[in-house]
Amino acid sequence: MKQIQAAPYPFDFDPATLGLIVIDMQRDFIEPGGFGASLGNDVSRLGAIVPIVQQLLEGFRRSGLTIIHTRECHRPDLSDLPLSKQNRGAADLRIGDVGPMGRLLIAGEQGAEIVPALAPKSGEIVLDKPGKGAFCRTNLEEILLDKKLQHLVLAGVTTEVCVQTTMREANDRGFDCLVATDATDSYFPAFKTATIEMITAQGGIVGWAAPTNNILEALNA
Ligand code: TIU
C-alpha cells in the first residue's frame, strides 16, 4: 500500500487499483470561442492548470497506471442532447451551432478535442460523455470494474460542474476518489474553493483532496 498526504486525512491506495480520470480538458472549455465562452465565462484562467495536469499525466504514465480522458460532447445529429440542455440559458451560440472552432460541443469538431499539450497517448482511454457526470450514459463503471480499479484521482474542468459531478457519481458507486486540487479549476474561483471544502468536509463525505506534488511523491515512493 502507498499513501498520499491529503485532506481530510491520508489517502491509502494499492497502486494496482489506482487510476487517473482527466475530465474535459477540451478546447471548448479552455480556449476563446468555445462552449465555455458561449456561456458568458472568462475562459482565460483555466489554461493555467494545463502544465500541472501534464505533470500528473506524466506521473501516471511513468507508473504504468490506467489513464482515462473524458470529453463532454454530443453526436453530430444531437440525438444524445436533451432538449433541456440544448435550451438552457440565453447564449448567442448553443450546442451544435457553428463557432470559430467548429460546432460547439460536437464530437469530431476542433473545439471538442483535448488541448494539444494533454493529448491522449496510445493505450489511454478516451470517453465521450453527453452529461456533466462521466457515468451518465457511458460505460465508465464497466471500464473501472473491468480494470479492477478502486482508487481514482480526478483532475480537469470545471471543478464544481463535471469534476464534482463525476466524483459524486464515483463515490456513490463505491470508488475512493481524490481530487488533485491544483490540476482542476473553475471559471469561478470561489466555487473551486467551496467544492474542495464540501468534498472533504464531514470526514471526506465525497472523498479526498491533495495537490499534484503529493500525488506524484506517493507514486514515486
Ligand atoms: N459550465 C461549466 O462550468 N462546465 C461545463 O459545462 N462542463 C464541464 O465542467 N466539463
Short mmCIF file of C-alpha atoms and ligand atoms in Angstrom, two decimals:
data_model
loop_
_atom_site.label_atom_id
_atom_site.label_comp_id
_atom_site.label_asym_id
_atom_site.label_seq_id
_atom_site.Cartn_x
_atom_site.Cartn_y
_atom_site.Cartn_z
CA MET A 1 0.00 0.00 0.00
CA LYS A 2 1.04 3.60 -0.60
CA GLN A 3 -0.22 6.83 0.91
CA ILE A 4 -0.95 10.33 -0.43
CA GLN A 5 -0.86 13.15 2.12
CA ALA A 6 -4.36 14.53 1.64
CA ALA A 7 -7.31 16.28 3.26
CA PRO A 8 -9.17 15.36 5.38
CA TYR A 9 -6.70 12.52 6.16
CA PRO A 10 -4.13 10.41 4.27
CA PHE A 11 -5.38 8.55 1.20
CA ASP A 12 -4.18 4.93 1.28
CA PHE A 13 -4.13 3.07 -2.02
CA ASP A 14 -2.84 -0.03 -3.69
CA PRO A 15 -1.05 1.17 -6.86
CA ALA A 16 -2.53 -1.77 -8.75
CA THR A 17 -6.02 -0.33 -8.24
CA LEU A 18 -5.26 3.37 -8.86
CA GLY A 19 -6.39 5.21 -12.00
CA LEU A 20 -6.46 8.81 -13.23
CA ILE A 21 -9.53 10.44 -14.76
CA VAL A 22 -8.87 13.74 -16.54
CA ILE A 23 -12.17 15.50 -17.09
CA ASP A 24 -12.96 17.54 -20.20
CA MET A 25 -9.65 19.36 -20.82
CA GLN A 26 -11.11 20.37 -24.18
CA ARG A 27 -10.58 23.45 -26.30
CA ASP A 28 -14.33 24.16 -25.92
CA PHE A 29 -13.82 24.92 -22.22
CA ILE A 30 -10.32 26.36 -22.21
CA GLU A 31 -9.99 28.46 -25.37
CA PRO A 32 -11.86 31.58 -26.51
CA GLY A 33 -14.76 30.99 -28.90
CA GLY A 34 -15.82 27.66 -27.41
CA PHE A 35 -18.75 26.39 -25.37
CA GLY A 36 -17.44 27.76 -22.06
CA ALA A 37 -17.09 31.24 -23.54
CA SER A 38 -20.57 30.97 -25.12
CA LEU A 39 -21.99 30.64 -21.61
CA GLY A 40 -20.53 34.05 -20.77
CA ASN A 41 -17.46 32.81 -18.91
CA ASP A 42 -13.96 34.30 -18.86
CA VAL A 43 -12.09 31.19 -20.04
CA SER A 44 -8.60 32.67 -19.61
CA ARG A 45 -7.95 31.28 -16.10
CA LEU A 46 -8.48 27.60 -16.95
CA GLY A 47 -5.44 27.32 -19.22
CA ALA A 48 -3.14 27.87 -16.25
CA ILE A 49 -3.68 24.30 -14.99
CA VAL A 50 -2.57 22.67 -18.27
CA PRO A 51 1.12 22.23 -17.20
CA ILE A 52 0.05 20.76 -13.85
CA VAL A 53 -2.37 18.30 -15.47
CA GLN A 54 0.51 17.41 -17.79
CA GLN A 55 2.76 16.61 -14.78
CA LEU A 56 0.02 14.44 -13.32
CA LEU A 57 -0.42 12.60 -16.61
CA GLU A 58 3.33 12.04 -16.92
CA GLY A 59 3.48 10.66 -13.38
CA PHE A 60 0.71 8.15 -14.10
CA ARG A 61 2.34 7.26 -17.44
CA ARG A 62 5.72 6.63 -15.76
CA SER A 63 3.99 4.37 -13.22
CA GLY A 64 2.15 2.48 -15.96
CA LEU A 65 -1.27 3.21 -14.44
CA THR A 66 -4.65 3.47 -16.15
CA ILE A 67 -5.50 6.89 -17.59
CA ILE A 68 -8.96 7.90 -18.73
CA HIS A 69 -9.66 11.18 -20.54
CA THR A 70 -13.26 12.35 -20.80
CA ARG A 71 -14.77 14.74 -23.33
CA GLU A 72 -18.15 16.38 -22.90
CA CYS A 73 -19.62 16.30 -26.39
CA HIS A 74 -22.60 15.23 -28.43
CA ARG A 75 -23.27 13.29 -31.59
CA PRO A 76 -23.45 15.45 -34.73
CA ASP A 77 -27.17 14.59 -35.10
CA LEU A 78 -27.73 15.80 -31.50
CA SER A 79 -29.58 12.56 -30.70
CA ASP A 80 -27.87 12.41 -27.29
CA LEU A 81 -28.57 16.06 -26.43
CA PRO A 82 -31.58 16.50 -24.14
CA LEU A 83 -33.73 19.50 -25.06
CA SER A 84 -33.35 20.75 -21.50
CA LYS A 85 -29.58 21.03 -22.06
CA GLN A 86 -29.92 22.47 -25.56
CA ASN A 87 -32.32 25.19 -24.46
CA ARG A 88 -30.71 26.12 -21.13
CA GLY A 89 -29.56 29.72 -20.75
CA ALA A 90 -29.54 32.60 -23.17
CA ALA A 91 -26.33 32.02 -25.10
CA ASP A 92 -25.93 33.51 -28.58
CA LEU A 93 -24.32 30.24 -29.67
CA ARG A 94 -25.80 26.96 -28.46
CA ILE A 95 -24.57 23.37 -28.54
CA GLY A 96 -24.38 22.32 -32.19
CA ASP A 97 -24.12 25.87 -33.54
CA VAL A 98 -21.05 26.80 -35.58
CA GLY A 99 -18.35 28.80 -33.77
CA PRO A 100 -14.71 29.57 -34.56
CA MET A 101 -13.64 26.01 -33.52
CA GLY A 102 -16.47 24.28 -35.37
CA ARG A 103 -19.82 23.19 -33.98
CA LEU A 104 -19.95 23.76 -30.22
CA LEU A 105 -19.50 20.61 -28.10
CA ILE A 106 -19.89 18.23 -31.04
CA ALA A 107 -17.74 15.10 -31.36
CA GLY A 108 -15.17 15.38 -34.13
CA GLU A 109 -15.08 19.19 -34.14
CA GLN A 110 -11.90 21.08 -33.19
CA GLY A 111 -13.49 22.52 -30.05
CA ALA A 112 -14.33 19.09 -28.67
CA GLU A 113 -10.70 17.95 -28.89
CA ILE A 114 -8.50 17.81 -25.83
CA VAL A 115 -5.94 20.64 -25.77
CA PRO A 116 -2.77 19.54 -27.65
CA ALA A 117 -0.48 19.60 -24.57
CA LEU A 118 -2.70 16.98 -22.89
CA ALA A 119 -3.43 14.84 -25.95
CA PRO A 120 -4.14 11.23 -25.01
CA LYS A 121 -1.36 8.74 -25.73
CA SER A 122 -1.89 5.37 -27.32
CA GLY A 123 -3.42 2.91 -24.84
CA GLU A 124 -5.19 5.61 -22.84
CA ILE A 125 -8.97 5.57 -22.74
CA VAL A 126 -10.93 8.46 -24.25
CA LEU A 127 -14.53 8.53 -23.13
CA ASP A 128 -17.12 10.81 -24.73
CA LYS A 129 -19.94 11.74 -22.38
CA PRO A 130 -23.16 13.64 -23.04
CA GLY A 131 -23.63 14.78 -19.44
CA LYS A 132 -21.74 16.58 -16.74
CA GLY A 133 -21.10 13.36 -14.84
CA ALA A 134 -18.91 10.81 -16.64
CA PHE A 135 -21.09 7.86 -15.58
CA CYS A 136 -24.28 9.16 -17.22
CA ARG A 137 -24.98 7.15 -20.42
CA THR A 138 -21.40 5.83 -20.68
CA ASN A 139 -19.70 2.53 -19.87
CA LEU A 140 -17.30 4.12 -17.36
CA GLU A 141 -18.42 1.88 -14.49
CA GLU A 142 -17.81 -1.24 -16.61
CA ILE A 143 -14.36 0.07 -17.58
CA LEU A 144 -13.38 0.69 -13.95
CA LEU A 145 -14.67 -2.70 -12.80
CA ASP A 146 -13.02 -4.48 -15.72
CA LYS A 147 -9.68 -2.85 -14.83
CA LYS A 148 -10.28 -3.67 -11.15
CA LEU A 149 -9.76 -0.04 -10.13
CA GLN A 150 -10.81 1.05 -6.64
CA HIS A 151 -8.93 4.32 -6.16
CA LEU A 152 -9.39 7.24 -8.55
CA VAL A 153 -7.55 10.54 -8.89
CA LEU A 154 -9.64 13.21 -10.61
CA ALA A 155 -8.44 16.32 -12.42
CA GLY A 156 -9.76 18.66 -15.10
CA VAL A 157 -12.52 21.20 -15.56
CA THR A 158 -14.64 22.54 -14.19
CA THR A 159 -14.26 21.74 -10.51
CA GLU A 160 -17.86 22.27 -9.42
CA VAL A 161 -19.56 21.02 -12.59
CA CYS A 162 -18.09 17.99 -14.37
CA VAL A 163 -15.35 17.10 -11.89
CA GLN A 164 -17.54 17.24 -8.82
CA THR A 165 -20.50 15.51 -10.52
CA THR A 166 -18.24 12.67 -11.67
CA MET A 167 -16.62 12.39 -8.25
CA ARG A 168 -20.01 12.15 -6.56
CA GLU A 169 -21.19 9.53 -9.06
CA ALA A 170 -18.00 7.51 -8.47
CA ASN A 171 -18.23 7.87 -4.69
CA ASP A 172 -21.79 6.53 -4.69
CA ARG A 173 -20.63 3.58 -6.78
CA GLY A 174 -18.07 2.59 -4.17
CA PHE A 175 -14.86 4.11 -5.52
CA ASP A 176 -12.40 6.03 -3.32
CA CYS A 177 -11.79 9.36 -5.04
CA LEU A 178 -9.20 12.09 -4.60
CA VAL A 179 -9.32 15.41 -6.44
CA ALA A 180 -5.98 16.97 -7.47
CA THR A 181 -6.52 20.48 -6.15
CA ASP A 182 -4.11 22.32 -8.45
CA ALA A 183 -5.00 20.25 -11.54
CA THR A 184 -8.62 21.39 -11.55
CA ASP A 185 -10.18 24.81 -11.90
CA SER A 186 -13.42 26.70 -12.30
CA TYR A 187 -14.48 29.87 -14.07
CA PHE A 188 -15.45 30.94 -10.52
CA PRO A 189 -12.51 30.76 -8.04
CA ALA A 190 -14.89 30.78 -5.07
CA PHE A 191 -16.74 27.74 -6.46
CA LYS A 192 -13.48 25.78 -6.73
CA THR A 193 -12.62 26.53 -3.12
CA ALA A 194 -16.12 25.69 -1.94
CA THR A 195 -16.19 22.43 -3.92
CA ILE A 196 -12.96 21.17 -2.38
CA GLU A 197 -14.24 22.14 1.07
CA MET A 198 -17.58 20.36 0.58
CA ILE A 199 -15.94 17.23 -0.85
CA THR A 200 -13.58 16.85 2.10
CA ALA A 201 -15.91 18.01 4.90
CA GLN A 202 -17.64 15.57 7.20
CA GLY A 203 -14.70 13.16 7.19
CA GLY A 204 -14.43 13.09 3.40
CA ILE A 205 -18.12 12.73 2.57
CA VAL A 206 -17.29 12.63 -1.16
CA GLY A 207 -13.56 11.89 -0.95
CA TRP A 208 -10.11 13.35 -0.55
CA ALA A 209 -8.14 16.33 -1.91
CA ALA A 210 -4.40 16.80 -2.41
CA PRO A 211 -2.05 18.85 -4.57
CA THR A 212 -0.33 17.18 -7.52
CA ASN A 213 3.10 17.13 -5.82
CA ASN A 214 1.72 14.98 -3.00
CA ILE A 215 0.24 12.56 -5.54
CA LEU A 216 3.49 12.34 -7.53
CA GLU A 217 5.55 11.87 -4.33
CA ALA A 218 3.36 8.93 -3.36
CA LEU A 219 3.62 7.40 -6.84
CA ASN A 220 7.42 7.72 -6.72
CA ALA A 221 7.75 6.43 -3.13
N1 TIU B 1 -20.03 25.24 -17.50
C1 TIU B 1 -19.16 24.58 -16.76
O1 TIU B 1 -18.63 25.09 -15.77
N2 TIU B 1 -18.81 23.31 -17.09
C2 TIU B 1 -19.38 22.53 -18.05
O2 TIU B 1 -20.34 22.88 -18.72
N3 TIU B 1 -18.78 21.32 -18.29
C3 TIU B 1 -17.70 20.82 -17.56
O3 TIU B 1 -17.50 21.17 -16.42
N4 TIU B 1 -16.87 20.00 -18.20
#
